[in-house]
Amino acid sequence: MSLLNRLAAFYVEAKGNKWFRYFAIFCRIGVAMAFIPSGMVKVMGERFTALPSNHPLGHYFDALHLTGYYYTFIGAGQLITAALLLIPRTAVLGALMAFPIMLNISVLVYATRFEGTRIVTLILLANAYLLCWYFDRLRYILPFKTADLGLPAYKTSSNKFPFAFFGLVIAAIAAVIIGNAYLYDIRPGNSAEECTNGCPGNSDPEACQQFCDCIYNQGKPLDTCLKEYENAPRQKK
């Protein structure tokens, strides 16, 4: 049996298992709930975050807030996506709309070293699971041959708890949380106080303080402050 056929057999088995279905519902609600607050704020015309203007991501949100009805348009799109996810018959369309939005947000928060990278990554993974869950409905638009897999009709008949799958889910969550803790040697934090509070544990506290001052007091771009941090003379231990 080829790998593709094995994956198809596993997919059919998963679609007939109530625990996989419950997890899909959980992911739908979770992704939708992530869009509703941010969408409401934008539709109401309020600033999305309390991040200071000198924060790398704060710069972005300030500029976005000043785009007028484009800002409202983004919020409306997020609310529509959330509504589609919450309605079972339109959930597949909601998952399709949500994925590029979440992918864009994920790249943005990693590029700016935002502290919320963990939760954003988990939401993106939940969205990816939904796309896999709706593979039987999406396979016809994929740019490779999947329609001839001959997926048989599946029935919701299995109550067996998939320990291996949920073990992988827990491992993925742990990998995201732990991996993000070691991904960067320095982050700007969400405020000047949060940034400087992390300096005592930094390999070079003085360079860290200068980095925080560069971001929050001088208002320089993140890349500039990172270069200054990397080129700062290190303290001898």
PDB file of N, CA and C in Angstrom, residues 64-105:
ATOM      1  N   LEU A  64      -1.640  50.975  10.686  1.00  0.00           N
ATOM      2  CA  LEU A  64      -2.852  50.291  10.236  1.00  0.00           C
ATOM      3  C   LEU A  64      -4.099  51.021  10.712  1.00  0.00           C
ATOM      4  N   HIS A  65      -4.039  51.545  11.921  1.00  0.00           N
ATOM      5  CA  HIS A  65      -5.182  52.251  12.486  1.00  0.00           C
ATOM      6  C   HIS A  65      -5.506  53.522  11.705  1.00  0.00           C
ATOM      7  N   LEU A  66      -4.491  54.084  11.066  1.00  0.00           N
ATOM      8  CA  LEU A  66      -4.664  55.339  10.339  1.00  0.00           C
ATOM      9  C   LEU A  66      -5.080  55.145   8.881  1.00  0.00           C
ATOM     10  N   THR A  67      -5.363  53.891   8.491  1.00  0.00           N
ATOM     11  CA  THR A  67      -5.736  53.634   7.097  1.00  0.00           C
ATOM     12  C   THR A  67      -7.226  53.831   6.829  1.00  0.00           C
ATOM     13  N   GLY A  68      -7.971  54.275   7.845  1.00  0.00           N
ATOM     14  CA  GLY A  68      -9.380  54.576   7.625  1.00  0.00           C
ATOM     15  C   GLY A  68     -10.239  53.350   7.405  1.00  0.00           C
ATOM     16  N   TYR A  69     -11.037  53.384   6.333  1.00  0.00           N
ATOM     17  CA  TYR A  69     -11.981  52.287   6.128  1.00  0.00           C
ATOM     18  C   TYR A  69     -11.299  50.972   5.775  1.00  0.00           C
ATOM     19  N   TYR A  70     -10.026  50.998   5.404  1.00  0.00           N
ATOM     20  CA  TYR A  70      -9.305  49.738   5.195  1.00  0.00           C
ATOM     21  C   TYR A  70      -9.177  48.987   6.519  1.00  0.00           C
ATOM     22  N   TYR A  71      -8.965  49.731   7.593  1.00  0.00           N
ATOM     23  CA  TYR A  71      -8.885  49.147   8.937  1.00  0.00           C
ATOM     24  C   TYR A  71     -10.218  48.495   9.290  1.00  0.00           C
ATOM     25  N   THR A  72     -11.310  49.176   8.976  1.00  0.00           N
ATOM     26  CA  THR A  72     -12.640  48.626   9.219  1.00  0.00           C
ATOM     27  C   THR A  72     -12.893  47.402   8.340  1.00  0.00           C
ATOM     28  N   PHE A  73     -12.439  47.460   7.108  1.00  0.00           N
ATOM     29  CA  PHE A  73     -12.596  46.346   6.171  1.00  0.00           C
ATOM     30  C   PHE A  73     -11.924  45.084   6.707  1.00  0.00           C
ATOM     31  N   ILE A  74     -10.719  45.230   7.266  1.00  0.00           N
ATOM     32  CA  ILE A  74     -10.019  44.074   7.832  1.00  0.00           C
ATOM     33  C   ILE A  74     -10.821  43.482   8.984  1.00  0.00           C
ATOM     34  N   GLY A  75     -11.338  44.358   9.851  1.00  0.00           N
ATOM     35  CA  GLY A  75     -12.139  43.885  10.978  1.00  0.00           C
ATOM     36  C   GLY A  75     -13.390  43.162  10.531  1.00  0.00           C
ATOM     37  N   ALA A  76     -14.064  43.706   9.508  1.00  0.00           N
ATOM     38  CA  ALA A  76     -15.268  43.055   8.992  1.00  0.00           C
ATOM     39  C   ALA A  76     -14.934  41.686   8.413  1.00  0.00           C
ATOM     40  N   GLY A  77     -13.805  41.590   7.722  1.00  0.00           N
ATOM     41  CA  GLY A  77     -13.382  40.302   7.174  1.00  0.00           C
ATOM     42  C   GLY A  77     -13.118  39.280   8.259  1.00  0.00           C
ATOM     43  N   GLN A  78     -12.540  39.729   9.377  1.00  0.00           N
ATOM     44  CA  GLN A  78     -12.276  38.811  10.486  1.00  0.00           C
ATOM     45  C   GLN A  78     -13.577  38.341  11.133  1.00  0.00           C
ATOM     46  N   LEU A  79     -14.541  39.231  11.265  1.00  0.00           N
ATOM     47  CA  LEU A  79     -15.820  38.847  11.856  1.00  0.00           C
ATOM     48  C   LEU A  79     -16.586  37.889  10.944  1.00  0.00           C
ATOM     49  N   ILE A  80     -16.554  38.141   9.640  1.00  0.00           N
ATOM     50  CA  ILE A  80     -17.204  37.242   8.693  1.00  0.00           C
ATOM     51  C   ILE A  80     -16.561  35.856   8.746  1.00  0.00           C
ATOM     52  N   THR A  81     -15.240  35.827   8.815  1.00  0.00           N
ATOM     53  CA  THR A  81     -14.522  34.557   8.907  1.00  0.00           C
ATOM     54  C   THR A  81     -14.918  33.801  10.163  1.00  0.00           C
ATOM     55  N   ALA A  82     -15.012  34.508  11.283  1.00  0.00           N
ATOM     56  CA  ALA A  82     -15.415  33.876  12.539  1.00  0.00           C
ATOM     57  C   ALA A  82     -16.824  33.307  12.438  1.00  0.00           C
ATOM     58  N   ALA A  83     -17.742  34.068  11.830  1.00  0.00           N
ATOM     59  CA  ALA A  83     -19.122  33.592  11.685  1.00  0.00           C
ATOM     60  C   ALA A  83     -19.186  32.348  10.807  1.00  0.00           C
ATOM     61  N   LEU A  84     -18.415  32.337   9.731  1.00  0.00           N
ATOM     62  CA  LEU A  84     -18.395  31.165   8.849  1.00  0.00           C
ATOM     63  C   LEU A  84     -17.850  29.938   9.572  1.00  0.00           C
ATOM     64  N   LEU A  85     -16.865  30.128  10.433  1.00  0.00           N
ATOM     65  CA  LEU A  85     -16.302  29.006  11.179  1.00  0.00           C
ATOM     66  C   LEU A  85     -17.292  28.445  12.184  1.00  0.00           C
ATOM     67  N   LEU A  86     -18.114  29.287  12.741  1.00  0.00           N
ATOM     68  CA  LEU A  86     -19.050  28.847  13.772  1.00  0.00           C
ATOM     69  C   LEU A  86     -20.264  28.128  13.192  1.00  0.00           C
ATOM     70  N   ILE A  87     -20.531  28.337  11.914  1.00  0.00           N
ATOM     71  CA  ILE A  87     -21.663  27.671  11.258  1.00  0.00           C
ATOM     72  C   ILE A  87     -21.148  26.409  10.585  1.00  0.00           C
ATOM     73  N   PRO A  88     -21.610  25.230  10.988  1.00  0.00           N
ATOM     74  CA  PRO A  88     -21.067  23.974  10.441  1.00  0.00           C
ATOM     75  C   PRO A  88     -21.072  23.897   8.917  1.00  0.00           C
ATOM     76  N   ARG A  89     -22.122  24.363   8.273  1.00  0.00           N
ATOM     77  CA  ARG A  89     -22.231  24.221   6.825  1.00  0.00           C
ATOM     78  C   ARG A  89     -21.266  25.134   6.074  1.00  0.00           C
ATOM     79  N   THR A  90     -20.781  26.178   6.720  1.00  0.00           N
ATOM     80  CA  THR A  90     -19.861  27.111   6.056  1.00  0.00           C
ATOM     81  C   THR A  90     -18.462  27.072   6.674  1.00  0.00           C
ATOM     82  N   ALA A  91     -18.233  26.113   7.577  1.00  0.00           N
ATOM     83  CA  ALA A  91     -16.963  26.076   8.304  1.00  0.00           C
ATOM     84  C   ALA A  91     -15.771  25.872   7.376  1.00  0.00           C
ATOM     85  N   VAL A  92     -15.952  25.087   6.307  1.00  0.00           N
ATOM     86  CA  VAL A  92     -14.831  24.847   5.403  1.00  0.00           C
ATOM     87  C   VAL A  92     -14.402  26.145   4.710  1.00  0.00           C
ATOM     88  N   LEU A  93     -15.366  26.989   4.337  1.00  0.00           N
ATOM     89  CA  LEU A  93     -15.046  28.280   3.738  1.00  0.00           C
ATOM     90  C   LEU A  93     -14.361  29.176   4.767  1.00  0.00           C
ATOM     91  N   GLY A  94     -14.842  29.127   6.017  1.00  0.00           N
ATOM     92  CA  GLY A  94     -14.213  29.901   7.076  1.00  0.00           C
ATOM     93  C   GLY A  94     -12.774  29.486   7.316  1.00  0.00           C
ATOM     94  N   ALA A  95     -12.518  28.163   7.276  1.00  0.00           N
ATOM     95  CA  ALA A  95     -11.154  27.666   7.466  1.00  0.00           C
ATOM     96  C   ALA A  95     -10.244  28.131   6.338  1.00  0.00           C
ATOM     97  N   LEU A  96     -10.760  28.139   5.128  1.00  0.00           N
ATOM     98  CA  LEU A  96      -9.982  28.608   3.987  1.00  0.00           C
ATOM     99  C   LEU A  96      -9.665  30.097   4.096  1.00  0.00           C
ATOM    100  N   MET A  97     -10.631  30.881   4.538  1.00  0.00           N
ATOM    101  CA  MET A  97     -10.412  32.320   4.689  1.00  0.00           C
ATOM    102  C   MET A  97      -9.472  32.625   5.846  1.00  0.00           C
ATOM    103  N   ALA A  98      -9.561  31.822   6.902  1.00  0.00           N
ATOM    104  CA  ALA A  98      -8.772  32.098   8.104  1.00  0.00           C
ATOM    105  C   ALA A  98      -7.298  31.795   7.905  1.00  0.00           C
ATOM    106  N   PHE A  99      -6.979  30.782   7.089  1.00  0.00           N
ATOM    107  CA  PHE A  99      -5.592  30.335   7.011  1.00  0.00           C
ATOM    108  C   PHE A  99      -4.633  31.420   6.499  1.00  0.00           C
ATOM    109  N   PRO A 100      -4.894  32.090   5.386  1.00  0.00           N
ATOM    110  CA  PRO A 100      -3.949  33.139   4.955  1.00  0.00           C
ATOM    111  C   PRO A 100      -3.859  34.292   5.948  1.00  0.00           C
ATOM    112  N   ILE A 101      -4.970  34.573   6.638  1.00  0.00           N
ATOM    113  CA  ILE A 101      -4.931  35.638   7.650  1.00  0.00           C
ATOM    114  C   ILE A 101      -4.003  35.241   8.789  1.00  0.00           C
ATOM    115  N   MET A 102      -4.175  34.001   9.283  1.00  0.00           N
ATOM    116  CA  MET A 102      -3.346  33.539  10.399  1.00  0.00           C
ATOM    117  C   MET A 102      -1.888  33.379   9.987  1.00  0.00           C
ATOM    118  N   LEU A 103      -1.658  32.941   8.750  1.00  0.00           N
ATOM    119  CA  LEU A 103      -0.288  32.808   8.269  1.00  0.00           C
ATOM    120  C   LEU A 103       0.392  34.176   8.224  1.00  0.00           C
ATOM    121  N   ASN A 104      -0.327  35.181   7.751  1.00  0.00           N
ATOM    122  CA  ASN A 104       0.199  36.540   7.697  1.00  0.00           C
ATOM    123  C   ASN A 104       0.515  37.062   9.094  1.00  0.00           C
ATOM    124  N   ILE A 105      -0.404  36.825  10.034  1.00  0.00           N
ATOM    125  CA  ILE A 105      -0.198  37.280  11.410  1.00  0.00           C
ATOM    126  C   ILE A 105       1.000  36.566  12.034  1.00  0.00           C
TER     127      ILE A 105
END
